Tab-separated table of C-alpha atoms in Angstrom:
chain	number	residue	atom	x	y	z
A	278	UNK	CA	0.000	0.000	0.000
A	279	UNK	CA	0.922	3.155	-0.791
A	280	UNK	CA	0.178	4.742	2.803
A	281	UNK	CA	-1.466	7.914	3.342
A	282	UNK	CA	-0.512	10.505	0.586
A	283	UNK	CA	-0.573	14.026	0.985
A	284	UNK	CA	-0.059	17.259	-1.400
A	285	UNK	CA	1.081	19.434	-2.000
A	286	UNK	CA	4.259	18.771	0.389
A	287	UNK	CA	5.578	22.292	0.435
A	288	UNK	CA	2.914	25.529	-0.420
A	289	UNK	CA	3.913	29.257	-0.007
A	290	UNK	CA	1.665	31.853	-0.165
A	291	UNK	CA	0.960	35.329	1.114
A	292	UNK	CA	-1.688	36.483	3.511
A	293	UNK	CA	-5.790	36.368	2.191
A	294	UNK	CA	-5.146	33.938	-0.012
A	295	UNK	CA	-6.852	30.644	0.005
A	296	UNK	CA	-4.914	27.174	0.693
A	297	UNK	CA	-6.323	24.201	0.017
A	298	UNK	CA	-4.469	20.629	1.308
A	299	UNK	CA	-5.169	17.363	-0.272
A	300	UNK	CA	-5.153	13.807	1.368
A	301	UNK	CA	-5.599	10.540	0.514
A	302	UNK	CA	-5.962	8.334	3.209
A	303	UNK	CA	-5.111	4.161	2.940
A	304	UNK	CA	-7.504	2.111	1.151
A	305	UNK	CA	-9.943	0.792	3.316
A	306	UNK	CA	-9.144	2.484	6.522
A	307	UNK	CA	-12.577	4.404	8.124
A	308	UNK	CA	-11.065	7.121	10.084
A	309	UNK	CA	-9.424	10.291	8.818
A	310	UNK	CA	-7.652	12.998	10.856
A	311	UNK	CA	-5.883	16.098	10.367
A	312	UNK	CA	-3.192	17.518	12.409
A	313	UNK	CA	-1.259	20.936	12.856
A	314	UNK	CA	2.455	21.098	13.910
A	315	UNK	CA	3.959	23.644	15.335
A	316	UNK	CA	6.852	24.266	17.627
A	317	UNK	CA	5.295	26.051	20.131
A	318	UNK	CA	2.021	24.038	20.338
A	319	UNK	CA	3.678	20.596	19.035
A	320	UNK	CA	0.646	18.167	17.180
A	321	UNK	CA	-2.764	20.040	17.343
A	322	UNK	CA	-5.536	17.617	16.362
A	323	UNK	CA	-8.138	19.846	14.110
A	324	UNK	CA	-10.962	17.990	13.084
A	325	UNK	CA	-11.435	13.614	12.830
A	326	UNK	CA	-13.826	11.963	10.471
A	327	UNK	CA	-15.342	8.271	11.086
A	328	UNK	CA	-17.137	6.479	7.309
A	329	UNK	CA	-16.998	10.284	5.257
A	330	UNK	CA	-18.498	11.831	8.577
A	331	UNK	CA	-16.586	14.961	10.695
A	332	UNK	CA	-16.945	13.474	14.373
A	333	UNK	CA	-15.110	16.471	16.105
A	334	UNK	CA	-14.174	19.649	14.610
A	335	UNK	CA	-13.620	21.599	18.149
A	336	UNK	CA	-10.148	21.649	17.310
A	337	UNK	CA	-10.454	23.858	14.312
A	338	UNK	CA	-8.730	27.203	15.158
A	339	UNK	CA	-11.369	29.749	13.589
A	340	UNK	CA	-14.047	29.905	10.833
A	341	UNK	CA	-11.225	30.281	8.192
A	342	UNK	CA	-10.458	26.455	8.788
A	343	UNK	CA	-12.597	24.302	6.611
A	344	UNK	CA	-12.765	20.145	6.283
A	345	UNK	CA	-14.226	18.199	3.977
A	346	UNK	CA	-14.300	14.519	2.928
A	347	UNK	CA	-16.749	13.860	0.326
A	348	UNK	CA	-15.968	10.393	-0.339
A	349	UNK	CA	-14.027	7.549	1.506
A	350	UNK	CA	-11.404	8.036	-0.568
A	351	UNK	CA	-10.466	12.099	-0.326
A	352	UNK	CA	-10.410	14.798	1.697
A	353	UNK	CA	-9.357	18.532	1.640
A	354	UNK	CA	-8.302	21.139	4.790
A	355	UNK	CA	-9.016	24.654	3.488
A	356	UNK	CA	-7.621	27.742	4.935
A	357	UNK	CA	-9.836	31.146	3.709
A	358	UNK	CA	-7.831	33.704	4.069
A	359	UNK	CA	-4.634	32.456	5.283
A	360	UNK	CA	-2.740	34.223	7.913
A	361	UNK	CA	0.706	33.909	8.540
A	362	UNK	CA	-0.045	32.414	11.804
A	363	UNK	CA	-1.238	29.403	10.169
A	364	UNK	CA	2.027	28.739	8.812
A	365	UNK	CA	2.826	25.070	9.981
A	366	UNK	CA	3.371	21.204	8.955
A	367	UNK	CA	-0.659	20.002	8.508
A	368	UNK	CA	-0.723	16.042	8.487
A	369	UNK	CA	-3.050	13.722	7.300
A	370	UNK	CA	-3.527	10.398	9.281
A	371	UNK	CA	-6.115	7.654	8.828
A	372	UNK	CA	-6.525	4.347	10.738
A	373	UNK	CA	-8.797	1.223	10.742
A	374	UNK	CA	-11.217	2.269	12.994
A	375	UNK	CA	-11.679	4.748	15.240
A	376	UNK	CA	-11.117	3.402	19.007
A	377	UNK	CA	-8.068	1.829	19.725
A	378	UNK	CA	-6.941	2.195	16.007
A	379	UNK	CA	-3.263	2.725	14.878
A	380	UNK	CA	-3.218	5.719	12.892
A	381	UNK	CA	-1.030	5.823	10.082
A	382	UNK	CA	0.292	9.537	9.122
A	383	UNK	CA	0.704	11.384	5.812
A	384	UNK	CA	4.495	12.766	5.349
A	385	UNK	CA	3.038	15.837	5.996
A	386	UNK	CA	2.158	19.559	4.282
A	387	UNK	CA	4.582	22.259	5.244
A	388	UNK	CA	2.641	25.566	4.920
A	389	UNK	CA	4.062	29.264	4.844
A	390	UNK	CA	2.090	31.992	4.942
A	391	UNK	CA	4.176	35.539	4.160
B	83	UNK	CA	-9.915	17.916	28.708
B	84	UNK	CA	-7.337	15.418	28.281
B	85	UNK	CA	-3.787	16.794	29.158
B	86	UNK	CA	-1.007	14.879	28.791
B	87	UNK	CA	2.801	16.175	29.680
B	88	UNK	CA	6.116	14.532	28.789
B	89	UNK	CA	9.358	14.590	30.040
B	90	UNK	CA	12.197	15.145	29.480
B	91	UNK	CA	12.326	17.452	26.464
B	92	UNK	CA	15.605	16.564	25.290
B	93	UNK	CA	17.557	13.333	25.972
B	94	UNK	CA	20.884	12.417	25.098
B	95	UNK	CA	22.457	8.836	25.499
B	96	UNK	CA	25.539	7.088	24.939
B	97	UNK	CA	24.746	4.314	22.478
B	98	UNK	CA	24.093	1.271	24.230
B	99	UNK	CA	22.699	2.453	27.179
B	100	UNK	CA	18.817	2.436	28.028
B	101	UNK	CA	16.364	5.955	27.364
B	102	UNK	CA	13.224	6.574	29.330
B	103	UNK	CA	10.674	9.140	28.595
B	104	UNK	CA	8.199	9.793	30.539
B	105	UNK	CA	3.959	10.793	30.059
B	106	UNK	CA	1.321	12.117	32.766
B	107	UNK	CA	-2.186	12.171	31.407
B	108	UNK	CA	-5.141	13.623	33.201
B	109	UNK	CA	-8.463	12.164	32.049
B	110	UNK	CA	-8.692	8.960	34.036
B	111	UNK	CA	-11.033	7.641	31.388
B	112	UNK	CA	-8.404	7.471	29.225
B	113	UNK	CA	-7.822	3.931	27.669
B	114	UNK	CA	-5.052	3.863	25.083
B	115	UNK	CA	-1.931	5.405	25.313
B	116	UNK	CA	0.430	5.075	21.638
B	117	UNK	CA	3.945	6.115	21.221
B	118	UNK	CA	5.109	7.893	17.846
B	119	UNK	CA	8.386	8.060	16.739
B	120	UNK	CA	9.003	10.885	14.068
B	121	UNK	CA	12.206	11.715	11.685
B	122	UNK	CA	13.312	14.964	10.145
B	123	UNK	CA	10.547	15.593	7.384
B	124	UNK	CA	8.813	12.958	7.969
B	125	UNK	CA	5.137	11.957	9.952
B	126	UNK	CA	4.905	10.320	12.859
B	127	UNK	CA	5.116	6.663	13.275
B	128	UNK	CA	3.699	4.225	15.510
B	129	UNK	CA	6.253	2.214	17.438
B	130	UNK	CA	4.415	0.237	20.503
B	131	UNK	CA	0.870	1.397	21.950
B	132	UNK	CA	-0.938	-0.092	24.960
B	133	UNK	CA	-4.124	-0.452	26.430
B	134	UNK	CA	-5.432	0.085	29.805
B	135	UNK	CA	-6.613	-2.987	30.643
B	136	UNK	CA	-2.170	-3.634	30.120
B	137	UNK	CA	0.353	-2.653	32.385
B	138	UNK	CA	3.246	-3.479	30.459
B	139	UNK	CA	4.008	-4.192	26.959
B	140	UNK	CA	7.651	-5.247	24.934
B	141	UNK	CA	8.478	-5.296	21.665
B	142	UNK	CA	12.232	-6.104	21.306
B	143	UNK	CA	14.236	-3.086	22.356
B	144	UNK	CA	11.399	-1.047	22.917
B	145	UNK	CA	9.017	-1.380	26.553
B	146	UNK	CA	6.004	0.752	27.689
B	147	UNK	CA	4.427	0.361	30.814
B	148	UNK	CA	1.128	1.859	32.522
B	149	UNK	CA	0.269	3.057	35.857
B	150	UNK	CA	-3.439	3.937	35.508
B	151	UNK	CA	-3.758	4.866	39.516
B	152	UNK	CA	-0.827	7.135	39.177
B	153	UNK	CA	-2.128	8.329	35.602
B	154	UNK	CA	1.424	7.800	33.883
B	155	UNK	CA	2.987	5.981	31.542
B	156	UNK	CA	6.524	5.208	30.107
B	157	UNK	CA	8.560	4.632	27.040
B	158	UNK	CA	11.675	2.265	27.576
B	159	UNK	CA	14.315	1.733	24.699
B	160	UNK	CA	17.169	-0.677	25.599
B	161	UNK	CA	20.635	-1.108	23.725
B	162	UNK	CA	19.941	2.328	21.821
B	163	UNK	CA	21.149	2.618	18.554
B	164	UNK	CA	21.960	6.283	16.346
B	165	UNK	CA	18.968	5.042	14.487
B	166	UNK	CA	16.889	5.538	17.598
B	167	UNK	CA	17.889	9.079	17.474
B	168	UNK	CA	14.404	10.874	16.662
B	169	UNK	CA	11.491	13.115	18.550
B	170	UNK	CA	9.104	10.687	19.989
B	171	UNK	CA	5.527	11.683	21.283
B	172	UNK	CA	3.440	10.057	23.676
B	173	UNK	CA	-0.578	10.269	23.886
B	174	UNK	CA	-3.278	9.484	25.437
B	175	UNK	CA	-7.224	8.551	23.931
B	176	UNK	CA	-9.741	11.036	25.080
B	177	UNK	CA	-13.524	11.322	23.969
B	178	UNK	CA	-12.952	15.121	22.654
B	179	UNK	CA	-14.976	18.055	23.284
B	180	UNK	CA	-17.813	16.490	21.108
B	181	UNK	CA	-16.549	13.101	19.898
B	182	UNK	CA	-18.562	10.068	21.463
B	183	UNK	CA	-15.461	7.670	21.040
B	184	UNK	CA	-11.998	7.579	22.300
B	185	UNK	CA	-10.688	8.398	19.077
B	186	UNK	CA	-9.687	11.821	20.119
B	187	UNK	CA	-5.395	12.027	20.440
B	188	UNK	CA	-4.106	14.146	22.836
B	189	UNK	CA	-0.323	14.404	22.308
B	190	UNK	CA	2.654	15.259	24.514
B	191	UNK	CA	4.876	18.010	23.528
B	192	UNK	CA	8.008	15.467	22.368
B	193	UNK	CA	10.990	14.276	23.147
B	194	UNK	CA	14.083	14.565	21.166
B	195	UNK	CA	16.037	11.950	21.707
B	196	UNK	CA	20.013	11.864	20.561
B	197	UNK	CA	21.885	8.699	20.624
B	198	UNK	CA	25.856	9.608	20.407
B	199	UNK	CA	27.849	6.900	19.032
């Protein structure tokens, strides 16, 4: 398998635009999660997703931080506008199922915002 | 909320000898407690988890154990190797400000962990 794929890996952009982040999670696997890196609040989980369905979005920072997954095998983390606050590494992770699951992460999006 | 700290933040061995890092959590209905291991530019990666029904678990070089009255937990790599030489994270399941599961993560802060050949 090819394990959970993100993209792009590396996106620059300035402030007020819009940043969209891809990932594919492993075939078959029923739970999706995104993460936010940073140094000074290490992994941040955002929002989870059980079958296509957002479970828990309390971690989202503000309004400007969207989630989708419209199928089982896709979904997307938009940022509108970005800030340069919200530069950070955003991963992707999926697992089996959702209690007691290993999740698997993506290598990873590495966002600046100038 | 879940909390969970780790210590130390930085760690640095001889190769050969033994590393311990250390996790407090404070949900006591917390019920599984993974360890990631993460590279330079790369995601985490699961290396041993345990349950709480569990109070110790080994994989080769690598050991956890759980104390679920004291709420803390423990990473225990024997014979390191430069290849150990990485940030781990430990975390602890928590049901989330609206999940009904435990598939919320909470994570520590990390441990870098330097083995010196």
């Amino acid at each position: 398998d090819a394990g959970v794929i993100q993209s792009p890996r590396h996106e620059v952009t300035e402030m007020g635009q819009e940043v969209t982040l891809r990932c594919k999670p492993i075939s078959g696997h029923n739970s999706l999660f995104w993460y936010r890196q940073t140094m000074m609040r290490g992994l941040e989980l955002l929002i989870y997703f059980n079958n296509n369905v957002p479970i828990d979005d309390s971690g989202m920072p503000e309004d400007r931080f969207s989630a989708k997954m419209p199928n089982a095998s896709f979904s997307t983390l938009k940022i509108q506008p970005s800030e340069p606050r919200d530069s950070a590494v955003y991963f992707c992770a999926s697992s089996l199922r959702l209690e007691f699951g290993t999740q698997y992460f993506g290598p990873g999006t590495r966002l600046t915002v100038l | 909320g879940e909390n969970v700290e780790q210590h130390p933040s930085t760690l640095s061995v001889q190769e050969g000898d033994s590393a311990v890092i250390k996790c407090t959590y404070s949900d006591s209905a917390s019920n599984y407690f993974p360890w990631y291991k993460q590279e330079l530019g790369k995601g985490p990666q699961l290396i041993i988890d345990i349950r709480s029904n569990v109070g110790e678990k080994k994989d080769q070089r690598i050991a956890v154990t759980l104390n679920k009255t004291a709420k803390h937990f423990s990473l225990h790599i024997t014979e390191t190797q430069p290849e150990d030489s990485a940030v781990y994270f430990c975390a602890a399941s928590s049901r989330g400000r609206r999940g009904g599961s435990q598939g919320n993560l909470i994570f520590g802060k990390g441990t870098k962990l330097s083995v010196k050949p």
